[in-house]
Coordinates of C-alpha atoms in Angstrom, one line a residue:
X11 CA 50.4 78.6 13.8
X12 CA 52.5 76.9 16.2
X13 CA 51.7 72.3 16.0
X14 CA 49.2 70.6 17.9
X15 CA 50.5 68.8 21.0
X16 CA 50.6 65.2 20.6
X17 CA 49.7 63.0 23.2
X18 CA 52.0 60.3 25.0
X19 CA 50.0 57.4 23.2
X20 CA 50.7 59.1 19.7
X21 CA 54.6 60.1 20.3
X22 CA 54.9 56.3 21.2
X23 CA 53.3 55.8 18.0
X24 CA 55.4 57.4 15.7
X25 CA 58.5 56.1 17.9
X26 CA 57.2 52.4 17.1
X27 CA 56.9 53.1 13.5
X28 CA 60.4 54.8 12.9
X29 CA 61.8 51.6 15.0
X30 CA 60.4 49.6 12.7
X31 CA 61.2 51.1 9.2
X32 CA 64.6 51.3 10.2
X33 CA 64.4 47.7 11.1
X34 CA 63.0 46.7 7.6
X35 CA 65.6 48.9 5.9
X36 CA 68.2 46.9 7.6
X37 CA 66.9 43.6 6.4
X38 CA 66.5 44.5 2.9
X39 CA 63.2 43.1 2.8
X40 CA 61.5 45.2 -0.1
X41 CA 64.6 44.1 -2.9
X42 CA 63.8 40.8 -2.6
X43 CA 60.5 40.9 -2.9
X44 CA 61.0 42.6 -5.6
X45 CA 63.0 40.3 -7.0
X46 CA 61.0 37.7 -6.6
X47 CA 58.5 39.5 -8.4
X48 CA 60.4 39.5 -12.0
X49 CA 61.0 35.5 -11.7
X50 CA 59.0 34.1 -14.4
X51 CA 56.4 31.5 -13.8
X52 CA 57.1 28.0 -14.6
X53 CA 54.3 27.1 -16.5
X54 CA 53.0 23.2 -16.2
X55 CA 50.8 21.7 -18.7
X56 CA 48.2 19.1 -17.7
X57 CA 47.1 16.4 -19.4
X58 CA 43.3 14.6 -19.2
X59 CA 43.0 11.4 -19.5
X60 CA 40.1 10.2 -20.5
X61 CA 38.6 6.9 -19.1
X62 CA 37.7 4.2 -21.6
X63 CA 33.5 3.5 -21.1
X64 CA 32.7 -0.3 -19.6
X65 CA 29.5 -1.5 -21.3
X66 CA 26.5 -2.0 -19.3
X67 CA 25.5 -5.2 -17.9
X68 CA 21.8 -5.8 -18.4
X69 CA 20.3 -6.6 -15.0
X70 CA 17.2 -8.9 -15.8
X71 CA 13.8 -6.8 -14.5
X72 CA 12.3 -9.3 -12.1
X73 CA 8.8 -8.9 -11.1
X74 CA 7.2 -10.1 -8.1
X75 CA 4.0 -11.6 -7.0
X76 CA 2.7 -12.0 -3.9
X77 CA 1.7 -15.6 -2.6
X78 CA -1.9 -13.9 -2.8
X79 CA -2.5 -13.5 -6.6
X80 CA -0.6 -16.6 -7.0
X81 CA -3.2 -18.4 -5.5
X82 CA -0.9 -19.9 -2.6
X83 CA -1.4 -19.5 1.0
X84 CA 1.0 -17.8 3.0
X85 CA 4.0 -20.0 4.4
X86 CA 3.7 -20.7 7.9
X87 CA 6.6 -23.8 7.5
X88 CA 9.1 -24.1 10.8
X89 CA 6.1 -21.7 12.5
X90 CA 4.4 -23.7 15.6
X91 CA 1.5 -22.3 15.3
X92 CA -0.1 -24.1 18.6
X93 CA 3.1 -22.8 21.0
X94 CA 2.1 -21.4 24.3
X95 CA -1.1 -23.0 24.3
X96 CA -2.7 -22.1 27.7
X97 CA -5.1 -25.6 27.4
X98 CA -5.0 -29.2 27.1
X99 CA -6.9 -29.2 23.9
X100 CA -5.4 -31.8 20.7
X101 CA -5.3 -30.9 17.3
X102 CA -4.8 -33.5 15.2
X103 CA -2.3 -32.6 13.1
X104 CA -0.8 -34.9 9.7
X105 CA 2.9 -34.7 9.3
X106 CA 2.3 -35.7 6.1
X107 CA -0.9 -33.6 5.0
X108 CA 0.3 -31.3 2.0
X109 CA 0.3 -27.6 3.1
X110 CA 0.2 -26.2 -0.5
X111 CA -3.5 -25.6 -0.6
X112 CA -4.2 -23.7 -4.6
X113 CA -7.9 -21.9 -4.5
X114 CA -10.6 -24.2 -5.3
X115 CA -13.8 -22.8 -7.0
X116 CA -16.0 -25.3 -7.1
X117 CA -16.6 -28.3 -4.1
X118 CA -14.1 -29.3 -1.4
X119 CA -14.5 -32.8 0.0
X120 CA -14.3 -32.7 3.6
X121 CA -11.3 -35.1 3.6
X122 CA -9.5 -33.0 1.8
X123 CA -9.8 -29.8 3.3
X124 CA -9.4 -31.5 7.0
X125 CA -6.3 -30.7 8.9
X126 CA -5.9 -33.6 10.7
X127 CA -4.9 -37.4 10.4
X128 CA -7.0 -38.8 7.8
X129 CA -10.6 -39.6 9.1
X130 CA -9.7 -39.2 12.4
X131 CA -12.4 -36.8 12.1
X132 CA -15.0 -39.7 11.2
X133 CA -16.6 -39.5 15.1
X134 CA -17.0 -35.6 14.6
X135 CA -19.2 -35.9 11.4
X136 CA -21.5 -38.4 12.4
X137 CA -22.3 -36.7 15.9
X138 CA -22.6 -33.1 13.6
X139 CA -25.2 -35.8 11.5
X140 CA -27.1 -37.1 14.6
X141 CA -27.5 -33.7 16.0
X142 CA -29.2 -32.6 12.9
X143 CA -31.8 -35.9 12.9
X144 CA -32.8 -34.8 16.4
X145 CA -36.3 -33.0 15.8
X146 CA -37.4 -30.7 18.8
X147 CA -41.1 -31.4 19.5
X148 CA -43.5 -28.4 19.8
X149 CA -44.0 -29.3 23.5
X150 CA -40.4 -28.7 23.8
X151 CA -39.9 -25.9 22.0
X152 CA -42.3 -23.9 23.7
X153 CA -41.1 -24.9 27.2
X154 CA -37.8 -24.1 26.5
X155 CA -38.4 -20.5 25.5
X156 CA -40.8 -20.8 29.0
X157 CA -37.6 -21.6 31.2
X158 CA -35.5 -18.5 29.1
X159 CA -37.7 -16.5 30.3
X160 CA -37.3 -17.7 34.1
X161 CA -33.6 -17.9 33.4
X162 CA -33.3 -14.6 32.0
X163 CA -32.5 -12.4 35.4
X164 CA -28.6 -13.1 34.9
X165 CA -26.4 -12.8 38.2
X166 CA -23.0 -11.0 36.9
X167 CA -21.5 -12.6 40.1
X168 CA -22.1 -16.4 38.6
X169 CA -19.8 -15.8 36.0
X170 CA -16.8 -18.0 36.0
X171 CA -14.0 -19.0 33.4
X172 CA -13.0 -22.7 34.3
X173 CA -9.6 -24.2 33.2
X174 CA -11.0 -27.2 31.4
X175 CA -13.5 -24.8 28.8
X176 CA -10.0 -22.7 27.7
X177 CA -9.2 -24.2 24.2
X178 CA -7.0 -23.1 21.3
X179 CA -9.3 -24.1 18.8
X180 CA -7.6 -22.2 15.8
X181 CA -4.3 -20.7 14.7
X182 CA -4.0 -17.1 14.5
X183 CA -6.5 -14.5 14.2
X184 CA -10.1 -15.6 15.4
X185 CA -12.4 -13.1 12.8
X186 CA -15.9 -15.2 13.4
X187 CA -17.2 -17.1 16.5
X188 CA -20.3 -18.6 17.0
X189 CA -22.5 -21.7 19.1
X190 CA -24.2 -24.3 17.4
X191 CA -27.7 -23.7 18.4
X192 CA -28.7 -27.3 20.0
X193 CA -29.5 -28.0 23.4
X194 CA -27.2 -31.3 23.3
X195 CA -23.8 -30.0 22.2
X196 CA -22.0 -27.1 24.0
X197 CA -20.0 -27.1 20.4
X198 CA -18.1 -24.0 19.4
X199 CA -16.9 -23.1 15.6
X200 CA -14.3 -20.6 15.3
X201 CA -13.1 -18.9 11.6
X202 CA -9.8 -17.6 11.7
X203 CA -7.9 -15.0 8.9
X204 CA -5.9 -17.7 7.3
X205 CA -9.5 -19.0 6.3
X206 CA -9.7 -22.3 8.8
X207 CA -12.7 -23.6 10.6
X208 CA -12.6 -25.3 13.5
X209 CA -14.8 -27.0 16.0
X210 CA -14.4 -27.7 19.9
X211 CA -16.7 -29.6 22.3
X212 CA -16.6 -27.4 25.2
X213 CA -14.8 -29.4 28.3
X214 CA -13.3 -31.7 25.6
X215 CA -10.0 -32.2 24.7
X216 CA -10.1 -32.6 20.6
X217 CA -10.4 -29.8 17.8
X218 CA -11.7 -30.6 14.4
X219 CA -9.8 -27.9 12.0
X220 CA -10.6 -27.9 8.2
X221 CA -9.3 -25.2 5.5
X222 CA -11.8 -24.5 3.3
X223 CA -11.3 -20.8 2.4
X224 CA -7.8 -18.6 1.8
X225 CA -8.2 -14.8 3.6
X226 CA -10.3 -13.9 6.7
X227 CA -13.7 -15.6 7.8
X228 CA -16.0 -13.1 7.7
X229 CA -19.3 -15.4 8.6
X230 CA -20.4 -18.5 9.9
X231 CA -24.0 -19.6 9.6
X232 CA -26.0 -22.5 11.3
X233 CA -29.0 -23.6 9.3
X234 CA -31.7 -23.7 12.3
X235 CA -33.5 -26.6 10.3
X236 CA -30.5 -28.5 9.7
X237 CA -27.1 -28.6 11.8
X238 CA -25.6 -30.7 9.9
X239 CA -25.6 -27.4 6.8
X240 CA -23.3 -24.5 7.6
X241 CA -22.4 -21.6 5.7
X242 CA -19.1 -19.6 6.0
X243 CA -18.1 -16.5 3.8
X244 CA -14.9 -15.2 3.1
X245 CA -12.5 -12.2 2.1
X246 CA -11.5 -14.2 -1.0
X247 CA -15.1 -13.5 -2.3
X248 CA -16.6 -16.9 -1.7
X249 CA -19.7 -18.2 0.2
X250 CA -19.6 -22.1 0.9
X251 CA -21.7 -24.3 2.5
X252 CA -20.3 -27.6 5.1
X253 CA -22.6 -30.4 4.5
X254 CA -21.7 -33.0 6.7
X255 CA -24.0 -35.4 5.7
X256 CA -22.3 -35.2 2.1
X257 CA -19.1 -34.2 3.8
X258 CA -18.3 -32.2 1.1
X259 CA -17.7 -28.0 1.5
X260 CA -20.1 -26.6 -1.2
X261 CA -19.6 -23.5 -3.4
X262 CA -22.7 -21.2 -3.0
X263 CA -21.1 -18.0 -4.5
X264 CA -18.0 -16.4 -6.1
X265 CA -17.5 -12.5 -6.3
X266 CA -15.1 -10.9 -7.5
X267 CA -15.4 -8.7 -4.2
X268 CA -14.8 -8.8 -0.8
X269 CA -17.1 -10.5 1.3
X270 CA -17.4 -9.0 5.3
X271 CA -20.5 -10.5 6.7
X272 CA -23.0 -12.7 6.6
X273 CA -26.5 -12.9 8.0
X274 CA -30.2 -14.8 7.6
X275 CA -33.4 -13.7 9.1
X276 CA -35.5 -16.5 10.9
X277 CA -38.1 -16.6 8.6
X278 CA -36.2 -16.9 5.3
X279 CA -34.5 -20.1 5.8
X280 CA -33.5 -19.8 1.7
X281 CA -32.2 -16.5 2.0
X282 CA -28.4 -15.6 2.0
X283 CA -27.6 -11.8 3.1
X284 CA -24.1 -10.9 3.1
X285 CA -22.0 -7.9 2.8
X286 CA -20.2 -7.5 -0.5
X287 CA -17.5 -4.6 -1.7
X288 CA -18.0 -1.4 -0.9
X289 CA -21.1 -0.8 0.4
X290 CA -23.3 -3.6 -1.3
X291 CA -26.0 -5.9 0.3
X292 CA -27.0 -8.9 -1.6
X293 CA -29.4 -11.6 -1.3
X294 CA -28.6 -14.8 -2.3
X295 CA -32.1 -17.2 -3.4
X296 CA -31.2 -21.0 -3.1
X297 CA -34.3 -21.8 -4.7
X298 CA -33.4 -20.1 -7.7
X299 CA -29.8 -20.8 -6.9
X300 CA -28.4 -16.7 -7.9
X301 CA -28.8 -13.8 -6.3
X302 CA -32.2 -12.1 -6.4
X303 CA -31.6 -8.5 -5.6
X304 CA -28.1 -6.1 -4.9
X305 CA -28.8 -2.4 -3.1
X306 CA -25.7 -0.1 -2.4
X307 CA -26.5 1.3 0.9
X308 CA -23.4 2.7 2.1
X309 CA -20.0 4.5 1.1
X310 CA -18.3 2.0 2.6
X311 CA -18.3 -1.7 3.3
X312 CA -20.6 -3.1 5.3
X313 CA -19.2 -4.5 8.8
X314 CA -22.2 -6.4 9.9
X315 CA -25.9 -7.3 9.6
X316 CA -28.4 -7.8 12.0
X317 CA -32.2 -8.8 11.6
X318 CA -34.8 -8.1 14.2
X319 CA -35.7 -10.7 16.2
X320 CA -39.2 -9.6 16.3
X321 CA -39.7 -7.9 13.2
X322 CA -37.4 -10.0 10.5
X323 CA -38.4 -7.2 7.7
X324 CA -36.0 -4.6 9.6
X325 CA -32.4 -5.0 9.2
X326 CA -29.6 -3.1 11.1
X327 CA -26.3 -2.5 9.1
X328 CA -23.2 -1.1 10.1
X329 CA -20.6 0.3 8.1
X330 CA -17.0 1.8 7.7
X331 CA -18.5 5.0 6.6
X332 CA -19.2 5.7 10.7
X333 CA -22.8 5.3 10.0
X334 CA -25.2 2.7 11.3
X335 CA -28.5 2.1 9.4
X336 CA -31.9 0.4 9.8
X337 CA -34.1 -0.8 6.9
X338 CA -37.1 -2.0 6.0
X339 CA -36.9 -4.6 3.5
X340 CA -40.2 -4.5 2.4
X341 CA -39.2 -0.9 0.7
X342 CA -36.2 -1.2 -0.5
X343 CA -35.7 -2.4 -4.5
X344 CA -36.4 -1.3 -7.8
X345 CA -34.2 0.5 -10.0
X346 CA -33.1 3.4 -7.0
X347 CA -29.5 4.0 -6.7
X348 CA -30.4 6.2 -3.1
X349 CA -32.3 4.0 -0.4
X350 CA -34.2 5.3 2.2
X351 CA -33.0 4.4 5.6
X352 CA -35.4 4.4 8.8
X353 CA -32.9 5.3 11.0
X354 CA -29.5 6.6 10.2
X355 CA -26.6 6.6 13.3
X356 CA -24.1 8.9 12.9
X357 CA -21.0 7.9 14.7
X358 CA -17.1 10.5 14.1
X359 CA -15.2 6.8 12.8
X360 CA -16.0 3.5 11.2
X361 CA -18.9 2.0 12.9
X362 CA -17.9 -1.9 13.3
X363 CA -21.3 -3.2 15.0
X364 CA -25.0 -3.0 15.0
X365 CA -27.0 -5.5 17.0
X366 CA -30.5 -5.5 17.7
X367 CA -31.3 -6.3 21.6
X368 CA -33.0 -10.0 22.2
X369 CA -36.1 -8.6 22.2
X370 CA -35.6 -6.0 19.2
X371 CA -36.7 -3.1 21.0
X372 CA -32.9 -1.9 21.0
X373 CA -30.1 -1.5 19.4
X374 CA -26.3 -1.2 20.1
X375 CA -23.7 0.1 18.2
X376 CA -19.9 -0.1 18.6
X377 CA -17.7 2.7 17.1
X378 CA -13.6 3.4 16.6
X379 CA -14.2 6.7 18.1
X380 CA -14.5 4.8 21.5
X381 CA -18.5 5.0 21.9
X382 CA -21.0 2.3 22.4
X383 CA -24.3 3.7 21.0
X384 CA -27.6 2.4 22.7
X385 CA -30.6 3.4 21.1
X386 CA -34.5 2.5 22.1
X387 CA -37.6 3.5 21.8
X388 CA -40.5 2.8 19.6
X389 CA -38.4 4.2 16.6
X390 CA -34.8 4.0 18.2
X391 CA -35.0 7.9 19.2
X392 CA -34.0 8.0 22.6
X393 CA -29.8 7.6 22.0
X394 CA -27.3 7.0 24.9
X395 CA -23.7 7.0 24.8
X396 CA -21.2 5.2 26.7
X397 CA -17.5 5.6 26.7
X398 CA -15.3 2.9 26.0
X399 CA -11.9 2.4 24.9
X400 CA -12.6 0.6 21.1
X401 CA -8.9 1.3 19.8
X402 CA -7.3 -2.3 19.3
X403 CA -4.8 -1.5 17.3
X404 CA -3.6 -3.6 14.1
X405 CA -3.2 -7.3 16.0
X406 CA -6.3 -7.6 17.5
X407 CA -9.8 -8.2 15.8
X408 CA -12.1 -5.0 16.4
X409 CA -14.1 -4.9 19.7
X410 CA -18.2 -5.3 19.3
X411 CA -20.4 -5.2 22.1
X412 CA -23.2 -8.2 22.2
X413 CA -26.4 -8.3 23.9
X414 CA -26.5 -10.8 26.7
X415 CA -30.1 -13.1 27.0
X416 CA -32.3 -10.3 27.7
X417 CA -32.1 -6.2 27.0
X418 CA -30.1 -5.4 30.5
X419 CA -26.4 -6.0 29.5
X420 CA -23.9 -5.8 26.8
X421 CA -20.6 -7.5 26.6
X422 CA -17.1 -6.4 25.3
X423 CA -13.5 -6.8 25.6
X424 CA -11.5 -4.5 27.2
X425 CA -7.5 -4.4 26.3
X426 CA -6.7 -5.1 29.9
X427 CA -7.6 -8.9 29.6
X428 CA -10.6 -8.3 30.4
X429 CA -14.6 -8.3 29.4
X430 CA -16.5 -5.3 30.2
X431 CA -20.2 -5.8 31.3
X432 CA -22.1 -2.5 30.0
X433 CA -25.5 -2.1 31.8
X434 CA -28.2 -0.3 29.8
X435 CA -30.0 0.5 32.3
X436 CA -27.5 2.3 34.2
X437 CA -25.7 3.4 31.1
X438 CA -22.2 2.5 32.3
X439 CA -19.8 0.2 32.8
X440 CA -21.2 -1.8 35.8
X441 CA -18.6 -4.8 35.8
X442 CA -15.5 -6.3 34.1
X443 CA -15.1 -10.3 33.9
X444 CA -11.1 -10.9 35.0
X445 CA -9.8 -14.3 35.6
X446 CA -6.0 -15.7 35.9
X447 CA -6.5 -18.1 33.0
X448 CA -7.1 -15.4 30.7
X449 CA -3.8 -14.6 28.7
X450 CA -5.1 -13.0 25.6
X451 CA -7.5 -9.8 25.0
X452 CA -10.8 -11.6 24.3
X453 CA -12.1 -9.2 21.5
X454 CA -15.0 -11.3 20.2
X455 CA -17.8 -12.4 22.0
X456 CA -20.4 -15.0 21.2
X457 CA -23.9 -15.6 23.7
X458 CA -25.4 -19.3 23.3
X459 CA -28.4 -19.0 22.3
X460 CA -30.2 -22.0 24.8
X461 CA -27.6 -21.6 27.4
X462 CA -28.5 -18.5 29.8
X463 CA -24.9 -17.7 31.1
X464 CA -22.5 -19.3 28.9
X465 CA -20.5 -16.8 26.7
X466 CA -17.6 -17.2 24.5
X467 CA -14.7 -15.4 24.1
X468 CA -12.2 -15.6 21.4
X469 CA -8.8 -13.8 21.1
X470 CA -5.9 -12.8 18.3
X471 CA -4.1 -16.0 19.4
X472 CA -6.9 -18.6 18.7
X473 CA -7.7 -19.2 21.8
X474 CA -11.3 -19.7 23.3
X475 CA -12.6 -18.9 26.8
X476 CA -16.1 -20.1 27.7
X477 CA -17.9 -18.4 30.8
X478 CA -20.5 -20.2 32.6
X479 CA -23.1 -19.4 35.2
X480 CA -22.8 -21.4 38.3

């Protein structure tokens, strides 16, 4: 069989390899590597060293405590806490007023818990005093609720934010806001979270600021019978009462809880309601001086309480548990661990308001899931909701819509600067409140309760803007 025929590619193969060998061969390449093969390996030995052990140095365990359980309030030193203040409002600071405040359980003296150059607060008390001697005749009474009435149909166009009624009345956070509920005074008290009160004349140029609790003011209370008597309620568990005629800042109540509101109905002027822990309503007697009765109503705290204006037996409570309730106190009590609710408002987040409308026959509800509830009715069935943007974030006090002086508006901040003016009627938005002065996001809102147009708004900053009807 004769050989197969190789290829061009192949024989130039096989020419490359022969080249190649012949190459190799000529070097002598494969008896010295095979030479270098018998060498015998140098063998090394190594050596460990082992590396002498340093004792430990005992680092003392140091364990720390906030300012908070040490009963000290935070440290606001080299902190101007009245910078870029937007009015001409005076605080009358002491330079030599010791800032180390330790929690106080049992009575504060006015002096001492005032912020201010000693008794320079002297003209402040005795006006709170004469305001409080003033009786309001029957006569009176009656034809001022007359002229309300009259007064009542609000022009949203009237509205105006004045320089001079722009004051920083506390540092930081404003939590609580209300008037004082006198036809004299146009006096405002403001509660901040460092637990300071403080008081402003509207149009005037002084502030009255007194430390009397250590966390967040979660309540401020006028005594309608007395002026000169005001109760305030804290985080820190503790419900006080200003007398100025004493001047003294009386203990009321200690808990071991949280306290986050703080309410009275008109016809129980020696009743205390407030919000306590998770969930808990109790009622303080001062009569009896304890508490008379404790009902868990929700899963979680209680934001605020709100008694009908017309029916003081039914109480509106909103809570954290993104319900809203209303109650009849007349039924609730006894040994029950489950109350029964009248009305339960189911919101998708935290619920952070329930009011009852001027005349009681409505109620509105503000919710973190950007809602404004408006319910009326005979029983509160016929529900509307309104859209509105509730998220604040973590600086600025929640938003919570107020009734106005009759049932045809609510009004809320907006985080534009600005206050939205929610028509129930309409069931929208039907106005927002701007002005040029405002430099904060008014988030709380306060309605005097003699003064058909004048409304207070407070922001993060301590500030406090004061619209008025023209």
């Amino acid at each position: 069989m004769a050989p197969p025929k190789l290829t061009d590619y192949e024989r130039k193969r096989l020419e490359n390899i022969r080249r190649n060998n012949e190459m190799m061969a000529a070097l002598n390449v494969q008896s010295k590597a095979s030479q270098l093969s018998n060498i015998t390996k140098v063998v090394t030995k190594s050596y460990n060293v082992k590396s002498e052990k340093k004792p430990k140095t005992e680092t003392p365990i140091v364990i720390r405590r906030s300012l908070r359980t040490r009963g000290i309030p935070p440290d606001s030193k080299g902190l101007d806490l009245y910078a870029n203040s937007d009015s001409n409002a005076v605080t009358h600071n002491s330079p030599n007023k010791n800032d180390d405040f330790v929690q106080t359980l049992g009575p504060i003296p006015m002096k001492d818990a005032y912020k201010g150059v000693d008794d320079s607060d002297r003209s402040f008390i005795e006006s709170l005093v004469r305001i409080s001697d003033k009786e309001f005749s029957e006569e009176e009474l009656n034809g001022h609720a007359k002229k309300m009435k009259i007064e009542c149909s609000l022009e949203l166009e009237s509205l105006s934010l004045d320089p001079e009624n722009i004051a920083r009345v506390v540092p930081g956070r404003i939590t609580q806001m209300g008037f004082c509920p006198s036809n004299d005074v146009k006096m405002v008290v403001a509660g901040n979270k460092f637990g300071d009160i403080g008081f402003w004349n509207v149009g005037q140029n002084e502030i009255f600021l007194y430390h009397p609790h250590q966390a967040p003011i979660s309540g401020i209370l006028f005594q309608p019978h007395c002026l000169s008597k005001i109760y305030t309620s804290c985080y820190d568990g503790l419900v006080r009462l200003m007398d100025a005629e004493k001047e003294i800042f009386d203990m009321v109540y200690n808990s071991d809880a949280c306290i986050y509101a703080l309410s009275q109905p008109k016809n129980e002027a020696n009743c205390l309601y407030f919000a306590e822990g998770s969930g808990g309503l109790t009622v303080w007697d001062n009569r009896i001086g304890k508490s008379s009765s404790h009902w868990d109503l929700h899963e979680s705290r209680i934001n605020t309480i709100d008694f009908n204006p017309e029916s003081p037996h039914i109480v509106a409570t909103s809570s954290s548990d993104a319900t809203a309730c209303t109650w009849d106190l007349r039924f609730i009590g006894g040994g029950a661990t489950k109350h029964t609710t009248l009305r339960t408002f189911t919101h998708k987040r935290s619920v952070q308001s329930a009011y009852f409308s001027p005349s009681g026959c409505s109620l509105a509800t503000t919710s973190l899931d950007n809602t404004i509830g408006i319910y009326s009715g005979v029983n509160l069935e016929d529900q509307t909701s309104v859209y509105h943007d509730n998220h604040t974030g973590r600086w600025i006090s929640t938003f919570r819509a107020i009734w106005g002086w009759d049932n045809s508006y609510l009004f809320i901040g907006n985080m534009k600067r600005g206050v939205d003016v929610v028509s129930t009627v309409q069931r929208a938005t039907v106005k927002t409140l701007q002005s040029p002065h405002i430099s904060a996001i008014p988030c709380r809102f306060y309605a005097h309760p003699y003064e058909v147009g004048m409304l207070a708004g407070a922001t993060s900053g301590g500030q406090v803007y004061i619209w008025t009807s023209s």
